[in-house]
Coordinates of C-alpha atoms and ligand atoms in Angstrom, one line a residue:
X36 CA 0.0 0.0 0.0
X37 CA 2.3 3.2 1.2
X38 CA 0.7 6.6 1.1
X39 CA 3.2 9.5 1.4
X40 CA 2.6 12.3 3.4
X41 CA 3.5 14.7 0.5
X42 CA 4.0 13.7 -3.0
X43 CA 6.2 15.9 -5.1
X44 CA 6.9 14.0 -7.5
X45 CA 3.1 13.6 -8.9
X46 CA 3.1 17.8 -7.9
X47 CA 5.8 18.5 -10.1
X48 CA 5.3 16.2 -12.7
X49 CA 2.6 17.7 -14.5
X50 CA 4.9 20.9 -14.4
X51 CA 8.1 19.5 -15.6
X52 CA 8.1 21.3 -19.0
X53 CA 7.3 24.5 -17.7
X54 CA 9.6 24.6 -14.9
X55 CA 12.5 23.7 -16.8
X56 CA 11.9 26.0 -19.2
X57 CA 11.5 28.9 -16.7
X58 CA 15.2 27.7 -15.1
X59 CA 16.5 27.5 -18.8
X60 CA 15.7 31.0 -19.0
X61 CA 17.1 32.3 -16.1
X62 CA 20.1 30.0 -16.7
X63 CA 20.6 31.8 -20.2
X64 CA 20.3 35.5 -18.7
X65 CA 22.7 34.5 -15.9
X66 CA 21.4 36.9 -13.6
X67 CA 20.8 35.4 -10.7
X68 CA 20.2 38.2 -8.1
X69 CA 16.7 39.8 -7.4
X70 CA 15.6 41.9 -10.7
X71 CA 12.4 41.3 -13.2
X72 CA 11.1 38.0 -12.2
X73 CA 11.3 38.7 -8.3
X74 CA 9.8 42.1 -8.9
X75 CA 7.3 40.2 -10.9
X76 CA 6.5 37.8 -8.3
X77 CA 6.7 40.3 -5.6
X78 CA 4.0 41.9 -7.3
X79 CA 1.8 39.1 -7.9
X80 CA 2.3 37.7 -4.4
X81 CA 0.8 40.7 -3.3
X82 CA -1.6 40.8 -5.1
X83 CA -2.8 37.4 -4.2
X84 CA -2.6 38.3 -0.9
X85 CA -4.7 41.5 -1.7
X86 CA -2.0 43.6 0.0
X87 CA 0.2 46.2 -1.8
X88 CA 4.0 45.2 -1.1
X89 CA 6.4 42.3 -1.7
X90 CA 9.4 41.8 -0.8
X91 CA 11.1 38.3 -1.7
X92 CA 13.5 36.7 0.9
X93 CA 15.5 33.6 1.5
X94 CA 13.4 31.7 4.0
X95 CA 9.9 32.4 5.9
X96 CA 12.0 32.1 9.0
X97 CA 14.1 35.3 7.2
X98 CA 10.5 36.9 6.4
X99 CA 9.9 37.1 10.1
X100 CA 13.4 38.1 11.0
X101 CA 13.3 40.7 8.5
X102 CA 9.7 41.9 9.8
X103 CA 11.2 42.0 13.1
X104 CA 13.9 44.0 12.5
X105 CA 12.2 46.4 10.3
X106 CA 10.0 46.9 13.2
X107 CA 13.1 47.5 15.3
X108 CA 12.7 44.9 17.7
X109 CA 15.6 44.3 19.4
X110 CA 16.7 43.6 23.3
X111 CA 13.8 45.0 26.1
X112 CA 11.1 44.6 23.9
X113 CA 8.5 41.9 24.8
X114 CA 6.4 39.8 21.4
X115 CA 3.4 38.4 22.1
X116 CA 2.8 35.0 20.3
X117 CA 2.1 31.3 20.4
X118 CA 3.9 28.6 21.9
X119 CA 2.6 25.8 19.3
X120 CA 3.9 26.3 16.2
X121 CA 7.5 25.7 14.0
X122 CA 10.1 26.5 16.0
X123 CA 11.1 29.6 13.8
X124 CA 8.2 32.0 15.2
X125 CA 9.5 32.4 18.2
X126 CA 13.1 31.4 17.2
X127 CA 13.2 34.7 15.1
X128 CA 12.0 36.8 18.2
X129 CA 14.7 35.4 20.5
X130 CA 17.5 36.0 18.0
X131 CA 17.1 39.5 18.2
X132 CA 16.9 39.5 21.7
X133 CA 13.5 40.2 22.4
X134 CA 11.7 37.8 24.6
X135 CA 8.8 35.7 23.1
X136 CA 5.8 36.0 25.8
X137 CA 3.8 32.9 25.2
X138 CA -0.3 33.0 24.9
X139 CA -2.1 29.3 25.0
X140 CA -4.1 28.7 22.1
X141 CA -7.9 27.9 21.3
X142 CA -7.9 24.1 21.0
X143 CA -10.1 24.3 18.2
X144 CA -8.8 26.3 15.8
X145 CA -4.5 25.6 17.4
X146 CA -4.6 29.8 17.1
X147 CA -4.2 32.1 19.6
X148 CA -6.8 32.4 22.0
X149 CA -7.3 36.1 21.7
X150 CA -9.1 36.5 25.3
X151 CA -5.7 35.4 26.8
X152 CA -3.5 38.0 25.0
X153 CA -4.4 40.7 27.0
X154 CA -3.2 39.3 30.6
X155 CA 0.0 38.7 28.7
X156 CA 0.3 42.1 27.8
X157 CA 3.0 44.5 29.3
X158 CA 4.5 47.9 29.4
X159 CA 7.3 46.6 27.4
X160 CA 5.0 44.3 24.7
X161 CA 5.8 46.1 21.1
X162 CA 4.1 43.3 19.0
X163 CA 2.4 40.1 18.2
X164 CA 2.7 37.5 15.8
X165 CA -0.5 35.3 15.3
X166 CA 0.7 32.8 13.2
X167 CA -2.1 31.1 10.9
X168 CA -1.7 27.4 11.4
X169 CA -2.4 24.6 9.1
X170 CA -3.9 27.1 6.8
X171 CA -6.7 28.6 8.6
X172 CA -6.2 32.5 10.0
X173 CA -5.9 33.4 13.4
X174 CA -8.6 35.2 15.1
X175 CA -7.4 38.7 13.6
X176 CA -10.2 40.9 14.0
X177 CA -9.8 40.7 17.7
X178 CA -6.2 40.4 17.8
X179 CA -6.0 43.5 15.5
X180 CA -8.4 46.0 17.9
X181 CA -6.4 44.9 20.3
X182 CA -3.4 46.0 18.7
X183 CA -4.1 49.3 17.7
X184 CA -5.8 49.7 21.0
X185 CA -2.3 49.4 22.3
X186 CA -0.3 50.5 19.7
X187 CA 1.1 47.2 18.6
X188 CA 2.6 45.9 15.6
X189 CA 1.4 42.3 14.0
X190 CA 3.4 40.1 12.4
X191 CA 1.1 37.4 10.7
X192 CA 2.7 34.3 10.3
X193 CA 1.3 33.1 7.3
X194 CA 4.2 30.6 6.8
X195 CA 1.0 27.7 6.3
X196 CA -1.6 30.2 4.7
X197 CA -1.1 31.6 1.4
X198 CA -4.4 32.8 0.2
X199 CA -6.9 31.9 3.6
X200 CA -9.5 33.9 4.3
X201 CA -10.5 35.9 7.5
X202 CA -14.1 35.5 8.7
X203 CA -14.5 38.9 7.0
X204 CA -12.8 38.1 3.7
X205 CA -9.8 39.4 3.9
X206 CA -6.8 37.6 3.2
X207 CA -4.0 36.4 5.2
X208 CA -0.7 39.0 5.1
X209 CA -3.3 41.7 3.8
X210 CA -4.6 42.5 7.8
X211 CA -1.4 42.9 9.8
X212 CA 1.3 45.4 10.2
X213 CA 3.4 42.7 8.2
X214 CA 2.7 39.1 6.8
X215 CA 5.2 36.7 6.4
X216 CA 5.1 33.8 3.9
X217 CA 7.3 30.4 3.2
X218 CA 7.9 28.4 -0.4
X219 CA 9.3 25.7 1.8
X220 CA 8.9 22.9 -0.9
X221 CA 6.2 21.3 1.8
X222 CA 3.7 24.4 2.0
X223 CA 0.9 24.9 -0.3
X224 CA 3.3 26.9 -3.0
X225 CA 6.6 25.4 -2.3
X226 CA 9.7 26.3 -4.4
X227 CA 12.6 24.0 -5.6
X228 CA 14.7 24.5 -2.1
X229 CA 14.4 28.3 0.5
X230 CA 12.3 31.0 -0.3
X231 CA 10.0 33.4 1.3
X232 CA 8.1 36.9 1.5
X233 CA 7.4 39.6 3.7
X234 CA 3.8 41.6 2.7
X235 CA 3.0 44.6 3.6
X236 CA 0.5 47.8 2.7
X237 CA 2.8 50.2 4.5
X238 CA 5.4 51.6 1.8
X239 CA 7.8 52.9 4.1
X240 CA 7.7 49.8 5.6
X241 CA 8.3 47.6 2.5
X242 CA 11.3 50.4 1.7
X243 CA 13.2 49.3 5.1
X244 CA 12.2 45.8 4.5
X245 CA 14.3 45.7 1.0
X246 CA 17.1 48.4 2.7
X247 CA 17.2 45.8 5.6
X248 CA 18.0 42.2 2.6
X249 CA 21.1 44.1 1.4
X250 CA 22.5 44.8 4.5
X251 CA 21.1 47.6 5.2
X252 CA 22.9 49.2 1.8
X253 CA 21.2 51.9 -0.2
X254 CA 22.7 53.7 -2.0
X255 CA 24.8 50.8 -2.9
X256 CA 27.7 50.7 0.0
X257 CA 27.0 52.9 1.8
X258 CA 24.6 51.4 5.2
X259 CA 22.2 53.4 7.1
X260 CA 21.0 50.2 8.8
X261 CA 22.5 47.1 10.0
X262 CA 20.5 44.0 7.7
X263 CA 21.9 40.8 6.0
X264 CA 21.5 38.7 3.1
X265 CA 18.0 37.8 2.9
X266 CA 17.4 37.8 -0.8
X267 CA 14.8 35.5 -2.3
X268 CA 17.0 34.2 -5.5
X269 CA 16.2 34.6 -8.7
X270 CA 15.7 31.1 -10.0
X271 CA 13.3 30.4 -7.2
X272 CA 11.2 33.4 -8.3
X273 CA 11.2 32.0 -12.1
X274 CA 9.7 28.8 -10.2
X275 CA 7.3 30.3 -8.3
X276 CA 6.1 32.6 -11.2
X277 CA 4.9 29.1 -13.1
X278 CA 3.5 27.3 -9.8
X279 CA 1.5 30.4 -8.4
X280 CA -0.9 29.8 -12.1
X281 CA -2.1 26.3 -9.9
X282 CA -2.4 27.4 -6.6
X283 CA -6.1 27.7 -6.5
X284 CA -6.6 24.6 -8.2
X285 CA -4.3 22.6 -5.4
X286 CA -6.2 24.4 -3.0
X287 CA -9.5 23.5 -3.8
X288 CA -7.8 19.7 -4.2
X289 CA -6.8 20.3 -0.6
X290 CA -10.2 21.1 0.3
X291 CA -11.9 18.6 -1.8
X292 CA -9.6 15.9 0.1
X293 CA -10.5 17.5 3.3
X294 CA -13.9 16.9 2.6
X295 CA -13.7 13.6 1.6
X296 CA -11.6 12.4 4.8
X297 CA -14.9 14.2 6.9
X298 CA -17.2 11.4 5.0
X299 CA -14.8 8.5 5.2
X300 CA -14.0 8.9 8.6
X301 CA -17.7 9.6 9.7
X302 CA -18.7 6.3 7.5
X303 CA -15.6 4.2 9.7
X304 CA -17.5 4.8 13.1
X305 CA -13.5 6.3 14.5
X306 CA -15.6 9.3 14.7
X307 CA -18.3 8.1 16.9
X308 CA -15.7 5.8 19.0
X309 CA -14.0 8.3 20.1
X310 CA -10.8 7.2 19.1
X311 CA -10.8 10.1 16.2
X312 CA -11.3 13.4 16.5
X313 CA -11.8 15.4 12.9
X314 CA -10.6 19.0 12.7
X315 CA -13.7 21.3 13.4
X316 CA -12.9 24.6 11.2
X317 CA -14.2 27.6 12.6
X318 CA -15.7 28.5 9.5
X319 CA -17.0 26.5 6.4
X320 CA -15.5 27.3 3.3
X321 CA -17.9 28.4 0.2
X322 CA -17.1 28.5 -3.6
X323 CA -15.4 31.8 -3.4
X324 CA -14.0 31.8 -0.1
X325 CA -11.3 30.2 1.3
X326 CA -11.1 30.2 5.1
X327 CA -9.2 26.8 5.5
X328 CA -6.6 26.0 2.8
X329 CA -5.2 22.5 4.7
X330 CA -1.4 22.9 4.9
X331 CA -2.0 20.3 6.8
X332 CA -5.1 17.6 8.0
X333 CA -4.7 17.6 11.7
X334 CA -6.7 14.8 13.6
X335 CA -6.8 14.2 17.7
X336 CA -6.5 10.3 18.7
X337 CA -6.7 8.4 21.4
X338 CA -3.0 6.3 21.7
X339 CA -1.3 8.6 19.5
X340 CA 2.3 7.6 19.7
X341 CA 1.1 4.1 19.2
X342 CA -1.0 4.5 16.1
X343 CA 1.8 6.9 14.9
X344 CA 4.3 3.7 14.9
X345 CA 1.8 1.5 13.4
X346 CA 0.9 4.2 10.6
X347 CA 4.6 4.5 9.5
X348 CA 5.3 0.8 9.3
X349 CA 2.6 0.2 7.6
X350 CA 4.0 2.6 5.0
X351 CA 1.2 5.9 6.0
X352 CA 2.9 9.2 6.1
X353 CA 2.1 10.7 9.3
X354 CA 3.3 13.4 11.1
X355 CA 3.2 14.8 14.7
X356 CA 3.1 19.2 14.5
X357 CA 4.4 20.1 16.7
X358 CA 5.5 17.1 19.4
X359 CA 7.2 19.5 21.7
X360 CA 5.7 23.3 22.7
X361 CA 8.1 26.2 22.7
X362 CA 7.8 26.8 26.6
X363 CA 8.9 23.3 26.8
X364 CA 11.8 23.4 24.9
X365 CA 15.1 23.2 26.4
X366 CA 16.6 26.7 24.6
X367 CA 13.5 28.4 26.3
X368 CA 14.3 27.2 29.5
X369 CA 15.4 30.6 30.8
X370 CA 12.4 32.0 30.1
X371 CA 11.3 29.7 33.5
X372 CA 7.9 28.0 32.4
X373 CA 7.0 24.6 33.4
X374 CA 4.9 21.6 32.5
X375 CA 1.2 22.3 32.9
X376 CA 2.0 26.1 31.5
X377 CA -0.3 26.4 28.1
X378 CA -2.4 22.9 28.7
X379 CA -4.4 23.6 25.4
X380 CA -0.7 23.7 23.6
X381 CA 0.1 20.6 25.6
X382 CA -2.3 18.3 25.0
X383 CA -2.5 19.3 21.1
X384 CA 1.6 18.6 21.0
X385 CA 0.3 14.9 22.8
X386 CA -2.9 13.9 21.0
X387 CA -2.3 15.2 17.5
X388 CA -1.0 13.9 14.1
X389 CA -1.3 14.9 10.7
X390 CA -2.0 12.5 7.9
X391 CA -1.8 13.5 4.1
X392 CA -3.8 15.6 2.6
X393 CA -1.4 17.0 -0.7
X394 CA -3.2 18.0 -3.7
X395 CA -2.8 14.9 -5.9
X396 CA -3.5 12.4 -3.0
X397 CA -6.3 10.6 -4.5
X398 CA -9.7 9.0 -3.1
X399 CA -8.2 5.5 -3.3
X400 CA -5.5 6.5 -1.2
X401 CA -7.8 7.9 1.4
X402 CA -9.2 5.1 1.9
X403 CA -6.4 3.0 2.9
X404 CA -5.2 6.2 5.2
X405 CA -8.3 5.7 6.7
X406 CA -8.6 2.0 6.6
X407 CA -4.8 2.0 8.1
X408 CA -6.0 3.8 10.8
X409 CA -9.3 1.8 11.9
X410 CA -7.2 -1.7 11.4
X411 CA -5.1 0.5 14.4
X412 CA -8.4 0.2 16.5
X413 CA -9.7 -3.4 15.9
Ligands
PLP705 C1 7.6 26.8 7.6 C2 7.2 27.7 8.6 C3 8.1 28.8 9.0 C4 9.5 28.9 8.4 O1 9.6 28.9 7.1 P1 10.9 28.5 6.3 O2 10.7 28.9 4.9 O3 11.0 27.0 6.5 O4 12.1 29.2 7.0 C5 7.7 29.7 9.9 N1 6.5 29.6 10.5 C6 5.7 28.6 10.3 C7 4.3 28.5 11.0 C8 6.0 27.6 9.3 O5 5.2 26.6 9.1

């Protein structure tokens, strides 16, 4: 049987042609560094992300770094954010010195819990970064009042959410101070190796942002600013300029999938045993709108490490995100928090696992995911 957690080889296959004529044509201009096709992508991105700037970087972990910095975080300065999620959210806040002040999150939606920000909140908070997991967006409209009502910046981490929809339409990276982005090859518009981008609406913002890539250079050698080399490359761009044509059709794959592992898991009875929880997303999405794009298909089960073990030798592609919360990681343990800290984060890090949900998976193989899982249960 075997069902991979992500297929890239039926994702890029279809592509082949066109992707290697895009790197035959940067190949033959042998310009490597930023220029037309970033700017061109920058553009689009932003577009897509119905927000005005782009600026292409080397990483989403450099997107938020970059954001950061622009922002002029540094040492002193307190960033409110979650403690379940990659380890670069709150990796990129450390790094500059500023402490990462942790906020549980709602156990149904793995966001921030906007009612607990507040208490969190200090004289020396300068920003939050909801980060949009799995591909649905945090709870921004309450997270944003907030913000301006204290004169915060927000850093969306929209690392896992190209394209979702807030409850009120609006995309992520168009509602925050800055949105950060990541063509990881694993998220839903991957690139062939690092890539990112940083969104913004504010110009001046998106000025310090591309100032802050080139080490802080502009005019050429000469440095206002202290930055590094965060520049998306041009080859990667040329990539992403052919993939970002399909990225509504994988979407609506994703969510097709999604839907279909609702009914096949419903017609297993895991559901109504208890031993499998389905992911309840906060909103439903609709022909036009898309509040969930499924990054990733997150399930709660009972015995997870065990089914986890059976899964993978029976050849299922499962993965646990994220098995160990940031307060509970050992470079955190200055920060002094314990065990029993952010329970909602906990017990998602203990009874969670994701199971493949990739555009091309097909209905065949969702059954014998599912089938896998219920032969766990017998
Ligand atoms: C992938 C990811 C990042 C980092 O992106 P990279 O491109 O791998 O550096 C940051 N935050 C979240 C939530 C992510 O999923």
């Amino acid at each position: 049987m075997g069902v991979p957690l992500l297929d890239l080889k039926a994702h890029h296959e279809p592509l082949h042609q066109e992707i290697m004529a895009a790197l035959e044509q940067t190949f033959r201009s042998q310009a490597f560094i930023l220029g037309p096709e970033v700017c061109k992508l920058e553009e689009r991105v932003a577009t897509y992300c119905q927000a005005k700037y782009g600026v292409g970087v080397s990483s989403g972990t450099d997107a938020l770094l970059l954001a950061l910095m622009a922002l002029g975080i540094g040492p002193g300065d307190e960033v409110i954010t979650t403690p379940y999620s990659f380890f670069a959210t709150a990796g990129a806040v450390a790094r500059l010195g500023a402490k990462p002040v942790f906020v549980d999150i709602d156990p149904t939606s793995y966001n921030l819990d906007p009612a607990k920000i507040e208490h969190a909140r200090t004289s020396k908070t300068k920003a939050i970064i909801p980060v949009h997991l799995y591909g649905q967006c945090a709870a921004m409209g309450p997270i944003m009042e907030l913000a301006k009502r204290h004169n915060l910046s927000v850093i969306e981490d929209a690392a896992q959410a190209i394209g979702a929809d807030y409850r009120d339409g609006r995309r992520a990276c168009s509602m925050g101070t800055v949105g950060c982005l990541s063509f990881f090859p694993s998220k839903n518009l991957g690139c062939l190796g690092d890539g990112g981008m940083a969104i913004t609406n504010d110009p001046d913002l998106a000025e310090r942002m591309r100032i802050l890539r080139v080490h802080g250079s502009k005019p050429k050698y000469y440095h206002k600013l202290i930055g590094g080399n965060f520049r998306l490359d041009t080859i990667q761009a040329a990539v992403l300029n052919v993939k970002l044509n399909y990225l509504d059709q994988w979407t609506k794959r994703r969510q097709e999938n999604a839907t279909h592992y609702e009914t096949l898991f419903q017609q297993s009875g895991l559901v109504q045993t208890g031993n499998v929880s389905l992911p309840k997303p906060v909103y439903r999405n609709s022909g036009v709108t898309h509040y969930h794009i499924y990054n990733q298909f997150i399930l709660r089960v009972k015995r997870r490490d065990d089914l986890v073990a059976y899964l993978k030798q029976k050849g299922v592609g499962v993965e646990i995100y994220y098995p160990v919360p940031f307060h509970l990681q050992e470079c955190f343990r200055s920060l002094g928090h314990k065990n029993g800290d952010f329970p909602e984060s906990e017990r998602a890090a203990n009874v969670t696992i994701a199971i493949p949900i990739y555009p091309e998976l097909t209905t065949a193989q969702q059954t014998d995911v599912v089938e896998a899982i219920a032969a766990f249960y017998r």
